[in-house]
mmCIF file of C-alpha atoms in Angstrom:
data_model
loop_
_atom_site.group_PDB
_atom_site.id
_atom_site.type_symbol
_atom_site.label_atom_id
_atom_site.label_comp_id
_atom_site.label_asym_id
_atom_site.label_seq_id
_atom_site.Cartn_x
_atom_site.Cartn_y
_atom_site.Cartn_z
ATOM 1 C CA UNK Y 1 7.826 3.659 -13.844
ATOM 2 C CA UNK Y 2 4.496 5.814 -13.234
ATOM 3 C CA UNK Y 3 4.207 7.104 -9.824
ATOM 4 C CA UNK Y 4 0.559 7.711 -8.087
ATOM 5 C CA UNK Y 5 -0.562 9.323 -4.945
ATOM 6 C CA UNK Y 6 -1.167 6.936 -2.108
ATOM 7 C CA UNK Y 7 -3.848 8.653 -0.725
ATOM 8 C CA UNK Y 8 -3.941 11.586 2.093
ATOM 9 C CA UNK Y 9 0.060 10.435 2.846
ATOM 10 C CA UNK Y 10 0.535 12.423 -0.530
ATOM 11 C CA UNK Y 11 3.603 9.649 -0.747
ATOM 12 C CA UNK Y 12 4.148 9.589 -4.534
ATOM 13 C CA UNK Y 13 4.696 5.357 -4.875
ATOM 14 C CA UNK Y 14 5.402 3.517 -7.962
ATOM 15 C CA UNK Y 15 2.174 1.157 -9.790
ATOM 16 C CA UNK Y 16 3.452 -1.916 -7.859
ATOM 17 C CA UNK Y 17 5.506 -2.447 -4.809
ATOM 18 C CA UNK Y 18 7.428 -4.482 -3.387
ATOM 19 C CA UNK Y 19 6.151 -6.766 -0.931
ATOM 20 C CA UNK Y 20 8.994 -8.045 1.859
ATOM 21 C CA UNK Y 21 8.229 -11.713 2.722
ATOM 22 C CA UNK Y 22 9.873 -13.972 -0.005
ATOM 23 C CA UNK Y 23 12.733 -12.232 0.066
ATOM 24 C CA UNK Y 24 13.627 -14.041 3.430
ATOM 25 C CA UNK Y 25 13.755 -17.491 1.813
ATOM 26 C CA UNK Y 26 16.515 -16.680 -0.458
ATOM 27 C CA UNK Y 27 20.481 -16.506 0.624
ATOM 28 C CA UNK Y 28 21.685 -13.691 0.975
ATOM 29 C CA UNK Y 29 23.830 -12.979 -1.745
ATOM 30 C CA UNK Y 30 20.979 -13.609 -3.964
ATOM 31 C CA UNK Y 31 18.592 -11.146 -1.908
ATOM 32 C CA UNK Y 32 20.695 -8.360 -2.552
ATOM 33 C CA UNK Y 33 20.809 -9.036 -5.993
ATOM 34 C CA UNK Y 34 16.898 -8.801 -6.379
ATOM 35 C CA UNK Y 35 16.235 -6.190 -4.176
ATOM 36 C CA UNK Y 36 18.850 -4.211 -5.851
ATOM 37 C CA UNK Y 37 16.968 -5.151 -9.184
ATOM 38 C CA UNK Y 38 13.667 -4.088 -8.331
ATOM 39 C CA UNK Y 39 15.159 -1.185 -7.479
ATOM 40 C CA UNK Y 40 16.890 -0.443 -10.498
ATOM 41 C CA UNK Y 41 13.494 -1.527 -12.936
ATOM 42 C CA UNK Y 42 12.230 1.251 -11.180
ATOM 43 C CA UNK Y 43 10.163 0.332 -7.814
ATOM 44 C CA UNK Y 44 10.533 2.961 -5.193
ATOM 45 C CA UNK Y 45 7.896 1.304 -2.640
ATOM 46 C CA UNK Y 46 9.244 -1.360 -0.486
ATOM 47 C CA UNK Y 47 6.628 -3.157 2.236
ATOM 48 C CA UNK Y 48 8.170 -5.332 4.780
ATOM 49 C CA UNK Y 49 7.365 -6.246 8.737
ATOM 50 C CA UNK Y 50 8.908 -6.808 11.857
ATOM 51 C CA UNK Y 51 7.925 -9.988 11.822
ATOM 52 C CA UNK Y 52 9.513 -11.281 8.468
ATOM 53 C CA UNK Y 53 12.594 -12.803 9.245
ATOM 54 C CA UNK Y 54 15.744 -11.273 7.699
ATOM 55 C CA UNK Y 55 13.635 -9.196 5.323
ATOM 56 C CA UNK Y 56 13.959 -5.493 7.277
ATOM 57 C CA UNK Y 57 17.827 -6.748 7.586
ATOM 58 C CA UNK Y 58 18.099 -7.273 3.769
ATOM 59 C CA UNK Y 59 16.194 -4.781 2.428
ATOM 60 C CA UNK Y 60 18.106 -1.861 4.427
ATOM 61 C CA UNK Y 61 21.217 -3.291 3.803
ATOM 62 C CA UNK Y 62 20.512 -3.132 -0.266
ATOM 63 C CA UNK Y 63 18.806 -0.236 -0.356
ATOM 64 C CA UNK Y 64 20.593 2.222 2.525
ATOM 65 C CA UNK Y 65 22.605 4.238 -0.261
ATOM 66 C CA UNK Y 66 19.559 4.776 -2.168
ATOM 67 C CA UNK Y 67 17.486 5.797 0.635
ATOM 68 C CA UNK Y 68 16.132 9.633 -0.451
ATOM 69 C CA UNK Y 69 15.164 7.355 -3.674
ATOM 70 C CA UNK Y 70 12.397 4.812 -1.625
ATOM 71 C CA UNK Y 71 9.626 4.814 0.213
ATOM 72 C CA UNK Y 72 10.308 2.518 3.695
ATOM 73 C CA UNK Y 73 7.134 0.996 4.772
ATOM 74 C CA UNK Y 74 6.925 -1.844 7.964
ATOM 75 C CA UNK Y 75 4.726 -2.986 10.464
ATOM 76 C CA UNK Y 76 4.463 -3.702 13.614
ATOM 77 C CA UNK Y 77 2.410 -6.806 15.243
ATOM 78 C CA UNK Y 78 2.805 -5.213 18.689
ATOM 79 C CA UNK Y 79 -1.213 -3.875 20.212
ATOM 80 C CA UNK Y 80 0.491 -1.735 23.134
ATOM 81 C CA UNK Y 81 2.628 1.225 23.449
ATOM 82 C CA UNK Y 82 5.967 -0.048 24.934
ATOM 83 C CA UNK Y 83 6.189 -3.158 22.822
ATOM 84 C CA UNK Y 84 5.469 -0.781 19.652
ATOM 85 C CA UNK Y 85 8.191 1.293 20.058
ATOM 86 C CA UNK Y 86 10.880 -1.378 20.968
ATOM 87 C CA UNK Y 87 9.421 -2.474 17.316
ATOM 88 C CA UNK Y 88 9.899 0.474 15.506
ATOM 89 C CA UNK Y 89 13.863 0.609 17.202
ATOM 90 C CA UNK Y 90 14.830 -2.540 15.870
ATOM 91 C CA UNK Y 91 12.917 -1.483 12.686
ATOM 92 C CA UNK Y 92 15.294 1.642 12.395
ATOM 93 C CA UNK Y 93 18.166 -0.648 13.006
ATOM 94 C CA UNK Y 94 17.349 -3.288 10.695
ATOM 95 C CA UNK Y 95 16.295 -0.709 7.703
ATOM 96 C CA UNK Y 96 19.716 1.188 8.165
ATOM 97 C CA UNK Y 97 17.677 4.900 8.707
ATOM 98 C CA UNK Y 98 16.444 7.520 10.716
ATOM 99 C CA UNK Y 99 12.756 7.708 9.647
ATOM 100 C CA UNK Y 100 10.398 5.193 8.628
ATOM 101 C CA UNK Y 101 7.775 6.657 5.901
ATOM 102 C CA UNK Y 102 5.099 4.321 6.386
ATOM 103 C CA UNK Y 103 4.499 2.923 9.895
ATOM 104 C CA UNK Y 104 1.185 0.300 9.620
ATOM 105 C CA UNK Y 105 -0.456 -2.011 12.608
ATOM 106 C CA UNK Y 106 0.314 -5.703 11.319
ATOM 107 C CA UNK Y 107 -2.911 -8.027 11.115
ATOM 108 C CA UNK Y 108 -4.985 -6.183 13.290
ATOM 109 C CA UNK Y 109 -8.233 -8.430 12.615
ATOM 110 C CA UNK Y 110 -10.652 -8.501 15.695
ATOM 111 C CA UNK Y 111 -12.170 -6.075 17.665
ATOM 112 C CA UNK Y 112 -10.404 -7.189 21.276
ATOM 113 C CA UNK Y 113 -6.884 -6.366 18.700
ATOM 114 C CA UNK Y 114 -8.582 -2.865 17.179
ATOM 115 C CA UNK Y 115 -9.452 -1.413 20.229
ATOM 116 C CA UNK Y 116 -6.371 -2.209 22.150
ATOM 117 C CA UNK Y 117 -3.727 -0.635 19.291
ATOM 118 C CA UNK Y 118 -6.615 2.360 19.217
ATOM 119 C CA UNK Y 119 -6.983 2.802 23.391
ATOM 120 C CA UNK Y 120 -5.461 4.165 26.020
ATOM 121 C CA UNK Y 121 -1.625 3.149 26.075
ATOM 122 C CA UNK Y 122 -1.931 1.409 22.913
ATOM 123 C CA UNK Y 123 0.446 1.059 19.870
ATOM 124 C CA UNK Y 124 -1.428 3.728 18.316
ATOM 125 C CA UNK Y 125 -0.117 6.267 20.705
ATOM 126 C CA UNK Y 126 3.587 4.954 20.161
ATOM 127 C CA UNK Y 127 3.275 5.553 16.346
ATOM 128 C CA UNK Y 128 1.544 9.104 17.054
ATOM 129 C CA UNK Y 129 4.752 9.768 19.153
ATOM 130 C CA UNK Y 130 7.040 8.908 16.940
ATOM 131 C CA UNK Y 131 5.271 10.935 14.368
ATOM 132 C CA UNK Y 132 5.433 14.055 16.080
ATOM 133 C CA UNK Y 133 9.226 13.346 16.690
ATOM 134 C CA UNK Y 134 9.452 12.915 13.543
ATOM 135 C CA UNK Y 135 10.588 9.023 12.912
ATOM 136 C CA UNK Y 136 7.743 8.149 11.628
ATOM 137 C CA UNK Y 137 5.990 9.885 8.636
ATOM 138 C CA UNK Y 138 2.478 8.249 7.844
ATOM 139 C CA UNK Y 139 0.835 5.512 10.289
ATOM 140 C CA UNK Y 140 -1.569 2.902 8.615
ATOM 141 C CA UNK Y 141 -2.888 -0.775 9.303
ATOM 142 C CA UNK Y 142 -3.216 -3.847 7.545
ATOM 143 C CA UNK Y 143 -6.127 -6.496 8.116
ATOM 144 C CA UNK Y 144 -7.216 -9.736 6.573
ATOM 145 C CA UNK Y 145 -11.021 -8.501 8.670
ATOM 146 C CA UNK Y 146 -13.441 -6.856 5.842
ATOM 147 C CA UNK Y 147 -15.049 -5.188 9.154
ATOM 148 C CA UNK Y 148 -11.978 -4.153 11.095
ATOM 149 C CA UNK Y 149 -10.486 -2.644 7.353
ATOM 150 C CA UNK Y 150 -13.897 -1.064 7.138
ATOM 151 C CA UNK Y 151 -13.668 0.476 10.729
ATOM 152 C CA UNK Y 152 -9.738 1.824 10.495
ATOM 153 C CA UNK Y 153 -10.546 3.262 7.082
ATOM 154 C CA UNK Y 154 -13.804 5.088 8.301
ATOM 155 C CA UNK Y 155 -12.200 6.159 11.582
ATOM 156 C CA UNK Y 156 -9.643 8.802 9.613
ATOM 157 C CA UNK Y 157 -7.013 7.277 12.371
ATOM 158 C CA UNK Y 158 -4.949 6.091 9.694
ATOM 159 C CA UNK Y 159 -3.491 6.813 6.394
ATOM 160 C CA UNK Y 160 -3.456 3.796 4.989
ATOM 161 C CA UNK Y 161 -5.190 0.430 4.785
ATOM 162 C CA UNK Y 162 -3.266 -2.574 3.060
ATOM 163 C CA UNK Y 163 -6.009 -5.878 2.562
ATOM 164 C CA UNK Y 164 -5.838 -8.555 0.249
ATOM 165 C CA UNK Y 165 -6.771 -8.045 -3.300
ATOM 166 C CA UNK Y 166 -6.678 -10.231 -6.238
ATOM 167 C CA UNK Y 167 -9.315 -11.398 -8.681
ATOM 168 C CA UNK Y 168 -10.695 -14.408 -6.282
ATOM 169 C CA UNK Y 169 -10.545 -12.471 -2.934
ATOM 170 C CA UNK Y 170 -12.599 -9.602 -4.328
ATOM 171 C CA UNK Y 171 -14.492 -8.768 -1.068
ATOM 172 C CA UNK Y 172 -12.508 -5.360 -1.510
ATOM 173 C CA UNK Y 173 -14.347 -3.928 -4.612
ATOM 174 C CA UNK Y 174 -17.657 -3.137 -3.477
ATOM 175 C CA UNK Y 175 -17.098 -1.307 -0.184
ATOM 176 C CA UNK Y 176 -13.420 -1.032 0.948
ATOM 177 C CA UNK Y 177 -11.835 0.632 -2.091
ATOM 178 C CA UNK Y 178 -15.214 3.324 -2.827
ATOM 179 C CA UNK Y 179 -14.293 3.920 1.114
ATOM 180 C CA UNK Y 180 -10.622 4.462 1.307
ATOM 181 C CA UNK Y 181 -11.504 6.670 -2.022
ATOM 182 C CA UNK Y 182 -14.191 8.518 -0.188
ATOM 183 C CA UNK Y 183 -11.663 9.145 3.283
ATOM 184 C CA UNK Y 184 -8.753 9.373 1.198
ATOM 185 C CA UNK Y 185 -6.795 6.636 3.058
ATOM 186 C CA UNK Y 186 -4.296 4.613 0.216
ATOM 187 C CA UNK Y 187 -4.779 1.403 -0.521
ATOM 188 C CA UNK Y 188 -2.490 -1.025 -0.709
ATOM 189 C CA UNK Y 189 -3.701 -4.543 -1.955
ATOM 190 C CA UNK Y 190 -1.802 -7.620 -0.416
ATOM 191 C CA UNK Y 191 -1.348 -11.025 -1.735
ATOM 192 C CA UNK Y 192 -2.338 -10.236 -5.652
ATOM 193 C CA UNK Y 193 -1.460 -13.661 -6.450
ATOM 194 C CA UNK Y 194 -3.398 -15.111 -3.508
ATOM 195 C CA UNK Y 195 -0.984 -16.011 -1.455
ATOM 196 C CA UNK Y 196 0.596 -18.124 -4.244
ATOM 197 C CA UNK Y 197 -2.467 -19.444 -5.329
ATOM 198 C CA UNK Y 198 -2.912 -17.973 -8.949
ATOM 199 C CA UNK Y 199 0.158 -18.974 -10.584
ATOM 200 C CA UNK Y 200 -0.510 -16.055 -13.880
ATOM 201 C CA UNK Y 201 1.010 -12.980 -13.106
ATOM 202 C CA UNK Y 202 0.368 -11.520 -16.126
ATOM 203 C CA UNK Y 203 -3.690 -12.087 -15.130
ATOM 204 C CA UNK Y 204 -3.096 -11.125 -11.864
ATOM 205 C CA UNK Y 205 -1.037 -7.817 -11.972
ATOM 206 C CA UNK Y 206 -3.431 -6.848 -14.920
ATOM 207 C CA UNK Y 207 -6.176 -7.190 -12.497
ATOM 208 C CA UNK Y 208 -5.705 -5.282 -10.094
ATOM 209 C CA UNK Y 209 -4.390 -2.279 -11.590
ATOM 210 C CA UNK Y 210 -7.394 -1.914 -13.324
ATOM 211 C CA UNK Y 211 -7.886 0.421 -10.250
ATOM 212 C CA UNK Y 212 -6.171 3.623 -10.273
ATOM 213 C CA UNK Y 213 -6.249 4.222 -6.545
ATOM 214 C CA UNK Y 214 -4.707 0.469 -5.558
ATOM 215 C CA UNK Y 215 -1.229 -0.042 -5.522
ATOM 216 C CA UNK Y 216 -1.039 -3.918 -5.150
ATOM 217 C CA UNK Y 217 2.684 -5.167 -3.256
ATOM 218 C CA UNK Y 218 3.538 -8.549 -4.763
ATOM 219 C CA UNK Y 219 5.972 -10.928 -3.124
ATOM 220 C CA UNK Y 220 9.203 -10.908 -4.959
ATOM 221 C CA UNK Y 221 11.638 -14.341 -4.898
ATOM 222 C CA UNK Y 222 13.743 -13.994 -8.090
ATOM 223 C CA UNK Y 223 15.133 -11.409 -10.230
ATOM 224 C CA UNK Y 224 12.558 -13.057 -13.059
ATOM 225 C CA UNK Y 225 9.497 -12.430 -11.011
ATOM 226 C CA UNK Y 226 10.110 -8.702 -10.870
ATOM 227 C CA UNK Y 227 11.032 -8.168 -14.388
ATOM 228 C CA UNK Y 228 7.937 -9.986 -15.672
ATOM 229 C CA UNK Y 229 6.199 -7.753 -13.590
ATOM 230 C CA UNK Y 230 7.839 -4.178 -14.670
ATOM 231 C CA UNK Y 231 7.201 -5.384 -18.117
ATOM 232 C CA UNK Y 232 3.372 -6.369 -17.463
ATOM 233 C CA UNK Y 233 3.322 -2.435 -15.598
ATOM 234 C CA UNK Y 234 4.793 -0.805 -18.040
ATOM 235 C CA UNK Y 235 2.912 -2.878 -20.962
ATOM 236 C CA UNK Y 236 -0.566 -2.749 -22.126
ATOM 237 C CA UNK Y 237 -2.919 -3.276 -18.810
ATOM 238 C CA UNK Y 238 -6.250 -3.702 -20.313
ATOM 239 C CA UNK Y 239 -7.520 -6.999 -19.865
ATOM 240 C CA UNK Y 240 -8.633 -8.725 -23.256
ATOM 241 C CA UNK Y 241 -12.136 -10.863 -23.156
ATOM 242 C CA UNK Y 242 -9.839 -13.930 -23.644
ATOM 243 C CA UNK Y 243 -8.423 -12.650 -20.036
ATOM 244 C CA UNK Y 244 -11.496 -11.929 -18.917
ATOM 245 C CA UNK Y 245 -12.982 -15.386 -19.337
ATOM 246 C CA UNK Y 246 -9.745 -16.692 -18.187
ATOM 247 C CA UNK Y 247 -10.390 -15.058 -14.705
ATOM 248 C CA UNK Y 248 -13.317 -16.260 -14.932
ATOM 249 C CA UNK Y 249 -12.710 -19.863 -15.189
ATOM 250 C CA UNK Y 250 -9.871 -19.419 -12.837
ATOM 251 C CA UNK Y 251 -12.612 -18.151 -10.414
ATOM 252 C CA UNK Y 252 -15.105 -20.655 -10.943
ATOM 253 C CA UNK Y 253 -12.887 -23.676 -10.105
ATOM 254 C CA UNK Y 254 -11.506 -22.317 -7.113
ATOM 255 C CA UNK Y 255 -14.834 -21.564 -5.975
ATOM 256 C CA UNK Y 256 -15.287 -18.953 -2.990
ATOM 257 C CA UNK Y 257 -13.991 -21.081 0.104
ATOM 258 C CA UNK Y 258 -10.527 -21.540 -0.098
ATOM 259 C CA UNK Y 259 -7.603 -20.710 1.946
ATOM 260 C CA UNK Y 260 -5.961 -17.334 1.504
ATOM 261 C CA UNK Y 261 -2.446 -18.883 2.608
ATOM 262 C CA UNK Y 262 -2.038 -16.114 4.952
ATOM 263 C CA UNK Y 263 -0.514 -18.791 7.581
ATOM 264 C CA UNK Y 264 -2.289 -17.474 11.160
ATOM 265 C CA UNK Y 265 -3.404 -20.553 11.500
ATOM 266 C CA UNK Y 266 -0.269 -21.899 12.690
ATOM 267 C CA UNK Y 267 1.259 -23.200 14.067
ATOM 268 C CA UNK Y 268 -0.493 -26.687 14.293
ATOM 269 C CA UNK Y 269 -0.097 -28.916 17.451
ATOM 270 C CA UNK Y 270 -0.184 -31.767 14.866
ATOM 271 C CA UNK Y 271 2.381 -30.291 12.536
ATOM 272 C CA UNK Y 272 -0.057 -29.872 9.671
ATOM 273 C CA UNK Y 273 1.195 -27.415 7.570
ATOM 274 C CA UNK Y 274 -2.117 -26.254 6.886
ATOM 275 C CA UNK Y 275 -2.174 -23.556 4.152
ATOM 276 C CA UNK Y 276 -0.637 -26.522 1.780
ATOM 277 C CA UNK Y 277 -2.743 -29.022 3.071
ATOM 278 C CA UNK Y 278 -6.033 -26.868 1.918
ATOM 279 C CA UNK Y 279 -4.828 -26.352 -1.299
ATOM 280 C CA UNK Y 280 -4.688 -30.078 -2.342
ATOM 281 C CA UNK Y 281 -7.057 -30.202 -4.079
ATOM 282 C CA UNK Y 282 -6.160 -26.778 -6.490
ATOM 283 C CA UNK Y 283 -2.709 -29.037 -6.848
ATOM 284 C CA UNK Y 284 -4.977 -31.672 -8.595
ATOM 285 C CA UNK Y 285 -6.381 -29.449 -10.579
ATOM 286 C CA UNK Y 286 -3.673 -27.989 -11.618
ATOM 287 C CA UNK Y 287 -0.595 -29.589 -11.580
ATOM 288 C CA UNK Y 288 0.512 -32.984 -13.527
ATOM 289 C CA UNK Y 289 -0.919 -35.989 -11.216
ATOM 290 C CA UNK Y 290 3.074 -37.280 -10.809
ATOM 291 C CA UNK Y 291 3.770 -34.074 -9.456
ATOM 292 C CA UNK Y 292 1.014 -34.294 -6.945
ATOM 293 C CA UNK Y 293 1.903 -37.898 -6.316
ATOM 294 C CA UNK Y 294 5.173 -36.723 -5.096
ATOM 295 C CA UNK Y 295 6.687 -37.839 -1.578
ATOM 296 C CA UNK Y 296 6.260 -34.130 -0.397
ATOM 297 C CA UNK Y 297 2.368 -33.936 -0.823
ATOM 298 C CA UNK Y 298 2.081 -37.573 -0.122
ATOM 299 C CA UNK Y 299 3.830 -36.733 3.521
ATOM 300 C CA UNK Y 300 1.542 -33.479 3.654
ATOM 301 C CA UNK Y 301 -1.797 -35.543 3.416
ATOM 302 C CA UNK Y 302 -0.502 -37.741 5.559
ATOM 303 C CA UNK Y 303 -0.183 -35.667 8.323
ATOM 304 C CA UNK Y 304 -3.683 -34.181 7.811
ATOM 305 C CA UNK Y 305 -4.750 -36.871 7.805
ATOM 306 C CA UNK Y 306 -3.651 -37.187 11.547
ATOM 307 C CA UNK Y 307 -5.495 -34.073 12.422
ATOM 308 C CA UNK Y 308 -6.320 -33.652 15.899
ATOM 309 C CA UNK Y 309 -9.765 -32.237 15.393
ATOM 310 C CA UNK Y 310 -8.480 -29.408 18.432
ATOM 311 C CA UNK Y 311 -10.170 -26.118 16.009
ATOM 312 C CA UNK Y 312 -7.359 -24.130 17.324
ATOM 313 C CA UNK Y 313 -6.412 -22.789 13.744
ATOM 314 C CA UNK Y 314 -10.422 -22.203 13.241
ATOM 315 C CA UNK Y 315 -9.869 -19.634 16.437
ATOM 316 C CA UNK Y 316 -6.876 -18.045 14.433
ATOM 317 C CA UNK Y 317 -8.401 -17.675 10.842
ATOM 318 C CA UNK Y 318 -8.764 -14.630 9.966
ATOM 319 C CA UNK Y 319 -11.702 -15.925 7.159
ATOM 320 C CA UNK Y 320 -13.744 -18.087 9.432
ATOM 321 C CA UNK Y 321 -12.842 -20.799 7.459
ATOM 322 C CA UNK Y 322 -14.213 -24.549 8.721
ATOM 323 C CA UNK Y 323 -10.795 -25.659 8.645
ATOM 324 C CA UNK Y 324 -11.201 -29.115 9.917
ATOM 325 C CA UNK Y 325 -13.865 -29.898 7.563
ATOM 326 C CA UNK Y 326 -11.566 -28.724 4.706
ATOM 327 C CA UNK Y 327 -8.949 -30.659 5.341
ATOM 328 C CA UNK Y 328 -10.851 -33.887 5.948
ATOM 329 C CA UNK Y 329 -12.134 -32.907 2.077
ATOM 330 C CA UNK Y 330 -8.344 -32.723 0.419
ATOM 331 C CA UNK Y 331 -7.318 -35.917 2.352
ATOM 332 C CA UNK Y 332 -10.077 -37.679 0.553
ATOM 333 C CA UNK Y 333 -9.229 -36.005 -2.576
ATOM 334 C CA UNK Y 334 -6.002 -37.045 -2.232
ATOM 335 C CA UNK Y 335 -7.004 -40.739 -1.155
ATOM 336 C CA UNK Y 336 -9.338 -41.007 -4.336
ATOM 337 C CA UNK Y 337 -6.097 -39.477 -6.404
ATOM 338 C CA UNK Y 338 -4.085 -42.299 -5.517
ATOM 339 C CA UNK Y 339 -6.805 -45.229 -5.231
#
């Protein structure tokens, strides 16, 4: 697979990687066998977190014969020094190695978050540390904040910024990618698919490599995901105008306020699982009404329907989004579904 320079790291990655957080919901046995897959179609970049379950567990247990082969990225939610470095331990554990090649700040999104990983005794100074010991290779961050991903990229403290990109969360395009060109930080675009959200990977994938300097790390569940993927990489990339207008539709009828999935919201003092709830009405749209009339989204409206009005998961969204408001609006989609 064709290999490009992820910016001032000089890390030589393949088009796509692999992004780490399906891979938890899986058994085991069947983890290993897609990991090991994606390996062997060719992916050298693997991107998990501290944070995602069993997926540093799996992926170094699949991978740790191969490891002068891949590129190790993680992350590490942790703002201060101490609890950064008891991260990147159980990160060296987990991953079965010595040296982690990409070291990134997980969701750092607010300024109170920025300035404590970048101050005195913050997590920035554990990851400078472990560079100059040599455990850690390249430090980046990751954001779902257009202004934070702005500031890290600008500031030249980092290597790498990884921020969603797909062809409805386009925020990316005008500034972030001409700046992480200009500073020579790589880009690495999460969530191409939305968070689940665009359901046409052959779209999708075709998207966003029309960038040469964005290497976009989809989540991977099944050994059919990843080969529909290679063969989208390693096919003809340039979108048709029959794409194009099919983005374009896509784009219009999810409109510009919709939920990312990304999940900080939760979790919900009502139980609401909130990213679903938001996306009733998409399910409408786009899914056979029986389907949507099924006891699992009938239980999931039901529950936001008992929302608490509390805003807690407004405080938490990374998007601003008026989260009570939307979910009042899919309830009564829902309601008018089934009147």
């Amino acid at each position: 697979m064709e290999k490009v320079r992820l910016g001032r790291t000089e890390l030589q990655v393949t088009r796509i990687g692999f992004g780490g957080i399906p891979i938890q919901r899986v058994g085991d046995d069947d983890a290993m066998r897609i990991i090991r897959r994606v390996f062997d179609l060719g992916v050298n970049f693997f991107d998990t977190a501290n944070g995602y379950g069993t997926s540093e567990e799996r992926i170094g247990r699949a991978l740790q014969d191969e490891r002068n082969s891949v590129i190790l990225a993680t992350k590490t939610p942790a703002r201060d020094r101490d609890g950064a470095l008891k991260h990147l331990e159980l990160s060296l554990k987990r991953l079965r190695t010595d040296t982690i090649d990409l070291w990134q700040f997980h969701n750092v999104s607010n300024e109170p978050s920025y300035a404590e990983v970048t101050g005195p005794r913050g997590a920035l100074e554990a990851a400078r540390e472990a560079l100059a010991g040599g455990v850690v290779k390249h430090i980046g961050l990751t954001s779902h904040s257009m202004d934070i991903a702005l500031k890290a990229t600008a500031s030249d403290l980092f290597e790498t910024i990884q921020f969603p990109f797909n062809y409805v969360t386009r925020e990316a395009e005008d500034a972030l990618i001409p700046l992480a060109n200009k500073h020579d930080v790589g880009f690495i675009g999460m969530k191409p698919f939305a968070g689940g959200l665009l359901s046409d990977a052959r779209l999708s994938i075709k998207y966003v490599l029309q960038w040469d300097t964005v290497v976009p790390d989809p989540g991977i569940e099944t050994i059919a995901d990843i080969e529909g993927i290679v063969d989208i990489v390693n096919g003809d990339r340039q979108l048709t105008n029959d794409e194009r207008n099919e983005i374009e539709r896509i784009r219009n009828e999810v409109g510009h306020r919709f939920c990312r999935r990304c999940g900080y919201c939760l979790p919900c003092p009502a139980q609401i699982p909130i990213p679903v709830a938001l996306n009733i009405v998409s399910f409408i749209r786009r899914f056979p009404t029986d389907h949507v009339l099924s006891d699992g989204f009938s239980s999931v409206a039901t529950r936001a329907a008992a929302c608490l009005k509390c805003g807690a998961c407004e405080a938490r969204c990374p998007y601003g989004l008026p989260i009570r408001e939307m979910l009042a609006e899919n309830v009564q989609a829902y309601k008018d579904l089934t009147a």
